[in-house]
PDB file of C-alpha atoms in Angstrom:
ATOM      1  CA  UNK A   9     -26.656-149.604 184.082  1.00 80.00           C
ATOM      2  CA  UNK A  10     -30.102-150.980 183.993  1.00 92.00           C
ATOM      3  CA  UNK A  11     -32.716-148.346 184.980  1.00 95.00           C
ATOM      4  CA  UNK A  12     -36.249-149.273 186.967  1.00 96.00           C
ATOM      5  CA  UNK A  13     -39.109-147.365 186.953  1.00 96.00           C
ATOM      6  CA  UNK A  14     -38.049-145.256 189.625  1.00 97.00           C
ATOM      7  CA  UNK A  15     -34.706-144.180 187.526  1.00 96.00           C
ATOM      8  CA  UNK A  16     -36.947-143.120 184.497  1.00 95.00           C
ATOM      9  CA  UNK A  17     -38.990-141.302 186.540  1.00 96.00           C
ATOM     10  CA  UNK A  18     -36.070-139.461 187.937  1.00 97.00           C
ATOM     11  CA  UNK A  19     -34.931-138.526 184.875  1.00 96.00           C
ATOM     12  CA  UNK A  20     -37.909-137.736 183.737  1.00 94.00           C
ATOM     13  CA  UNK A  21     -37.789-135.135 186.487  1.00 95.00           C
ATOM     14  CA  UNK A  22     -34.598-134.004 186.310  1.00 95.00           C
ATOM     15  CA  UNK A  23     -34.913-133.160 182.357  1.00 92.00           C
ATOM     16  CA  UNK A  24     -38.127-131.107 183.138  1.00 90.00           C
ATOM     17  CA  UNK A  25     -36.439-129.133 186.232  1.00 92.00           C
ATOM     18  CA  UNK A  26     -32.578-129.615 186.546  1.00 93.00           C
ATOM     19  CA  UNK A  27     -32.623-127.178 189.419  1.00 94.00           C
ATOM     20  CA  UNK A  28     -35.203-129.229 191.436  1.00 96.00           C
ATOM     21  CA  UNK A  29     -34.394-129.558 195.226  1.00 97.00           C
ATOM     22  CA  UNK A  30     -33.221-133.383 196.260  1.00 97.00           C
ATOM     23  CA  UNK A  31     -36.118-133.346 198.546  1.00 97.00           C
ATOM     24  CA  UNK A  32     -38.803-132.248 196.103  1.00 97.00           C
ATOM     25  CA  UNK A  33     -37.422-134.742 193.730  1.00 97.00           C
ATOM     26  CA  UNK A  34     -37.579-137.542 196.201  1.00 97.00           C
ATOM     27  CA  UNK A  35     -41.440-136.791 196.632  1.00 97.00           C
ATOM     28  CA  UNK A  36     -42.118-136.925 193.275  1.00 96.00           C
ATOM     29  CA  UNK A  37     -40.597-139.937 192.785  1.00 97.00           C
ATOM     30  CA  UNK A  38     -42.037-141.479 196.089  1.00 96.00           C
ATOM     31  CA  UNK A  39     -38.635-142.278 198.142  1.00 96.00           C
ATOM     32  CA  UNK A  40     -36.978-140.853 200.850  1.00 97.00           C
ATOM     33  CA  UNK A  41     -34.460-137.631 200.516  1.00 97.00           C
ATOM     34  CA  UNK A  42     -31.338-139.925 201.488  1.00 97.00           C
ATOM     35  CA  UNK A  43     -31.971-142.919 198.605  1.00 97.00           C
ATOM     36  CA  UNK A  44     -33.135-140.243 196.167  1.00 97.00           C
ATOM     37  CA  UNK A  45     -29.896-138.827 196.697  1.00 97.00           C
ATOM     38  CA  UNK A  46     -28.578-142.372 196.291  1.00 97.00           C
ATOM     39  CA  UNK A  47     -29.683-142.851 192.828  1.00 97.00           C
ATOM     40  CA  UNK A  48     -28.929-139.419 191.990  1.00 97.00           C
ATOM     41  CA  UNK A  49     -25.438-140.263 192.689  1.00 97.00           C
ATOM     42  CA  UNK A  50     -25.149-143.570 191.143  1.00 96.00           C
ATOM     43  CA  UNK A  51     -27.082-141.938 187.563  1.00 97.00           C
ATOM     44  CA  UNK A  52     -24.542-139.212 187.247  1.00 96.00           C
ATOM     45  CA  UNK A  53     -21.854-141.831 188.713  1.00 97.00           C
ATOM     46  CA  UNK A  54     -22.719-144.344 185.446  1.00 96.00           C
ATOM     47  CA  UNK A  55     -22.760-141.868 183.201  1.00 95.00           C
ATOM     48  CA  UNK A  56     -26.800-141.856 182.452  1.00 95.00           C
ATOM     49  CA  UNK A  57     -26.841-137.758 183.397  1.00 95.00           C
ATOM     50  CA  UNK A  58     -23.697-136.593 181.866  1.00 93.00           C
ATOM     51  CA  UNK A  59     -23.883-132.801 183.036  1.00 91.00           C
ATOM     52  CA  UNK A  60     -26.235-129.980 183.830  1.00 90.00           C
ATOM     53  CA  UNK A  61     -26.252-126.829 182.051  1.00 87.00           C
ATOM     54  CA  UNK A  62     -28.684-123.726 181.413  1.00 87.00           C
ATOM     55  CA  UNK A  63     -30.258-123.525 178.054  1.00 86.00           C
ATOM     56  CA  UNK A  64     -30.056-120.349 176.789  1.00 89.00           C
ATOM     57  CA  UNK A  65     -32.428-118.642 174.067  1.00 90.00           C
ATOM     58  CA  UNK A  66     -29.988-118.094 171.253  1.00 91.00           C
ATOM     59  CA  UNK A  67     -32.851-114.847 169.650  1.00 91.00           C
ATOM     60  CA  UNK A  68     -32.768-113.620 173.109  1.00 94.00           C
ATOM     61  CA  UNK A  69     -29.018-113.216 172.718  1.00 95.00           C
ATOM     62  CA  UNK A  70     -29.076-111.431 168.751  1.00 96.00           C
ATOM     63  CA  UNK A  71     -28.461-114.951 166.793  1.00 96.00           C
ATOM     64  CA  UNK A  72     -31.484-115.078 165.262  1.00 96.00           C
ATOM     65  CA  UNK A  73     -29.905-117.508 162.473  1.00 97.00           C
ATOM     66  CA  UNK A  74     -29.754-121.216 162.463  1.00 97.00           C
ATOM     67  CA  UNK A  75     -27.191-122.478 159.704  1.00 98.00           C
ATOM     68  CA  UNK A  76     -26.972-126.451 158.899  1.00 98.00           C
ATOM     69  CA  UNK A  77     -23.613-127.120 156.939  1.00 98.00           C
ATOM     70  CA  UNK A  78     -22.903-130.224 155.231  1.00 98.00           C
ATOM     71  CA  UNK A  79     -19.003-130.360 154.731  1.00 98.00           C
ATOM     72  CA  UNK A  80     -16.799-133.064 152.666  1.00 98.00           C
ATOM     73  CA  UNK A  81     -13.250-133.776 153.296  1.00 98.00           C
ATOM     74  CA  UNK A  82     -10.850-134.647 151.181  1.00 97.00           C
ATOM     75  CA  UNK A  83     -10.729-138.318 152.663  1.00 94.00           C
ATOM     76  CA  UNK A  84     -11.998-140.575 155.957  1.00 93.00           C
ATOM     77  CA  UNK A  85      -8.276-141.392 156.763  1.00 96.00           C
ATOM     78  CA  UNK A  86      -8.089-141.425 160.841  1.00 97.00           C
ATOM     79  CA  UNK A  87      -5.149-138.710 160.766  1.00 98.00           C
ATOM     80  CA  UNK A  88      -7.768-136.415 158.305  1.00 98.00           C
ATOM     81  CA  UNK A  89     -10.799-136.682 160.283  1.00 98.00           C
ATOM     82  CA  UNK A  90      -8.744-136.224 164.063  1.00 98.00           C
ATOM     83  CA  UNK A  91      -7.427-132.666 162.159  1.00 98.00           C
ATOM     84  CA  UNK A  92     -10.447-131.727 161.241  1.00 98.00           C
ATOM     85  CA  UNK A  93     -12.295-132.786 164.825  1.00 98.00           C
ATOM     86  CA  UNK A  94      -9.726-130.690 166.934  1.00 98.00           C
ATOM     87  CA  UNK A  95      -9.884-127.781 164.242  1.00 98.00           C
ATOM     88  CA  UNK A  96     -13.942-127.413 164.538  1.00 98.00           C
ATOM     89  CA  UNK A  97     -14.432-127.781 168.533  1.00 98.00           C
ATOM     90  CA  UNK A  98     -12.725-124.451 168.306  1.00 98.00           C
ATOM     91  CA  UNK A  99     -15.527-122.504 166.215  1.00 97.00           C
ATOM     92  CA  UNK A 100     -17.207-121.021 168.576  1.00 96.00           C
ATOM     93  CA  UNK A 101     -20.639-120.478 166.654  1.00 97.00           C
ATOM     94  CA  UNK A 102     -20.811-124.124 165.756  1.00 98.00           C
ATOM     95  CA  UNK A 103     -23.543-126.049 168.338  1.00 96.00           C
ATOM     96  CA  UNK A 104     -23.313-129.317 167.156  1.00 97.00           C
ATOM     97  CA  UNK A 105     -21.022-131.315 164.886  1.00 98.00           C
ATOM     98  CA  UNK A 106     -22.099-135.387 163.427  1.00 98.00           C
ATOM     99  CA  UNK A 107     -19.498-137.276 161.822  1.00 98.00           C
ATOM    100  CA  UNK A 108     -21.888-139.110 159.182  1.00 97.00           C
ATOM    101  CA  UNK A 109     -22.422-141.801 156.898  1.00 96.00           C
ATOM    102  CA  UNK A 110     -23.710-140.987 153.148  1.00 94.00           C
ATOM    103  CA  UNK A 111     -23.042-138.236 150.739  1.00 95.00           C
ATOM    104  CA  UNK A 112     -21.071-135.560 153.582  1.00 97.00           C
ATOM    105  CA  UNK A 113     -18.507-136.452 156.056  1.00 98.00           C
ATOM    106  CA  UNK A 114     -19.930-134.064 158.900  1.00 98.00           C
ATOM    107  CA  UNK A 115     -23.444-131.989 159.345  1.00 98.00           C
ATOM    108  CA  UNK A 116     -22.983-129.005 161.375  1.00 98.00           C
ATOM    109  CA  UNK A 117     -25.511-127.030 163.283  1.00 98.00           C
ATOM    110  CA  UNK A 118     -24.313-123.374 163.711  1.00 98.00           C
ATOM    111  CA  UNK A 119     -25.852-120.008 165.262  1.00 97.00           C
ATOM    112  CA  UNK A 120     -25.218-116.779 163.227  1.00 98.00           C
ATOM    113  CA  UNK A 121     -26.421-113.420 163.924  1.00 98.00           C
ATOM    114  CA  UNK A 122     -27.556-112.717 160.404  1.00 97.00           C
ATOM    115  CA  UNK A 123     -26.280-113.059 157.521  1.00 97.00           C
ATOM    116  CA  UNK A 124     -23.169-110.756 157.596  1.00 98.00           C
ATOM    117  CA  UNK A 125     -22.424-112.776 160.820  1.00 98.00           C
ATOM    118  CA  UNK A 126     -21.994-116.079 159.050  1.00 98.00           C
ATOM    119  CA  UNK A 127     -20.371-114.700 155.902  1.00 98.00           C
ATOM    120  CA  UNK A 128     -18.084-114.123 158.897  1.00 98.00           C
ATOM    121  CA  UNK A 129     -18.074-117.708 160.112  1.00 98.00           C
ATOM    122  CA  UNK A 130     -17.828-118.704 156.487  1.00 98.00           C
ATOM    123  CA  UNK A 131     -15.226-117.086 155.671  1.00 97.00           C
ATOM    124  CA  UNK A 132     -12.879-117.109 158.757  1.00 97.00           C
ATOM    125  CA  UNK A 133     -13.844-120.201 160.094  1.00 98.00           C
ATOM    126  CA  UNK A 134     -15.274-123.217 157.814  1.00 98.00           C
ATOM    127  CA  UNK A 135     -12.925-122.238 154.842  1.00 97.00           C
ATOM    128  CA  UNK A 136      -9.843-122.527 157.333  1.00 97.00           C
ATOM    129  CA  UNK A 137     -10.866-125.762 158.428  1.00 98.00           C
ATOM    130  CA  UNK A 138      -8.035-128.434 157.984  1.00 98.00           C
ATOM    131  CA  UNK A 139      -9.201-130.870 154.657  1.00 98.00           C
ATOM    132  CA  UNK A 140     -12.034-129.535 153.875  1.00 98.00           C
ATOM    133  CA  UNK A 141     -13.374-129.375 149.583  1.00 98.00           C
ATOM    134  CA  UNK A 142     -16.838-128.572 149.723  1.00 98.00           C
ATOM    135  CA  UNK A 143     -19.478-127.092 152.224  1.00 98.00           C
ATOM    136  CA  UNK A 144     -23.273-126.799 151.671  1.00 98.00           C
ATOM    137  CA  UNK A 145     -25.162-124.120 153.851  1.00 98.00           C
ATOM    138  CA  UNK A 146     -28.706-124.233 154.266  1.00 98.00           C
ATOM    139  CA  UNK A 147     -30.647-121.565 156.216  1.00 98.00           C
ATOM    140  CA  UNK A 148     -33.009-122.915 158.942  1.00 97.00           C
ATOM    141  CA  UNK A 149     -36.613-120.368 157.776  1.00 96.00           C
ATOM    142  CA  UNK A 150     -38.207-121.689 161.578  1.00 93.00           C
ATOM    143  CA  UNK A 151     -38.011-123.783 164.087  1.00 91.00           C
ATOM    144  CA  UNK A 152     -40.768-126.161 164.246  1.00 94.00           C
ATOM    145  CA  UNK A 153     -39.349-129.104 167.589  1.00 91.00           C
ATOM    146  CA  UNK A 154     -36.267-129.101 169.250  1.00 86.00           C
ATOM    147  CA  UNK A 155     -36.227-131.786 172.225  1.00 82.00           C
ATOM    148  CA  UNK A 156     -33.914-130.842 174.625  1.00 78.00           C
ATOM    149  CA  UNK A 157     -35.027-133.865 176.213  1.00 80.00           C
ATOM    150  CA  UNK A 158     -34.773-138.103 175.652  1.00 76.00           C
ATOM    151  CA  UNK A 159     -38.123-139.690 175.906  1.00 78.00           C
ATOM    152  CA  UNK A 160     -38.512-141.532 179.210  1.00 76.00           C
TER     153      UNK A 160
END
């Protein structure tokens, strides 16, 4: 889909205020409610807004840890890497997974408690995943950026 100005600027305003009324949207975008609506539809319709969702303070809710985990597998055969895909979408700490290129097959992004808590994970979770050899933890100390957001 190729997106105009007016698009962008919807995005832009629907990635600052998901929960922004049609017709508040539509004035700050300069249309009318009805073809606001319009390309509202036909975004999420495409596939350019691919779903809505509150983001939730993860301290605010006790897991004051972020872990990033670099794992290797024992291969990069198709069958190896499906197992291991199906096997980690079930970990329920684990925010984000990247199948990468380079020295690890997959980079994980995972929010622990404290330290007990992903001992936990560690041990109940990553070591049981399907073909893995070797994982690498590294203990986020702060967060200094985390865009939620694309640049428009």
């Amino acid at each position: 889909m190729e997106l105009d100005a007016i698009d962008r600027a919807i995005l832009k305003a629907l990635q600052q205020d998901g929960r922004i009324s049609n017709a508040d949207l539509a004035s700050k975008v300069g249309l009318s409610a009805s073809a606001c609506s319009r390309r509202h539809d036909n975004l999420e319709k495409s596939g350019v807004i691919s779903s809505y969702h509150a983001r939730l303070a993860h301290k605010a809710l006790d897991y004051k840890m972020m872990v990033i985990v670099h794992i290797s597998l024992s291969g990069q055969f198709a069958k190896t890497l499906a197992e291991f895909e199906a096997a980690v979408k079930r970990v329920p700490n684990v925010l984000v997974c990247y199948l990468m290129s380079g020295e690890y097959d997959y980079i994980l992004r995972i929010a622990a408690k404290d330290l007990e808590d992903y001992e936990h994970i560690h041990r109940d979770w990553l070591s049981a995943l399907p073909h893995v050899v070797k994982i690498n933890s590294s203990f986020a100390l702060r967060e200094v950026i985390e865009r939620p957001n694309v640049g428009l």
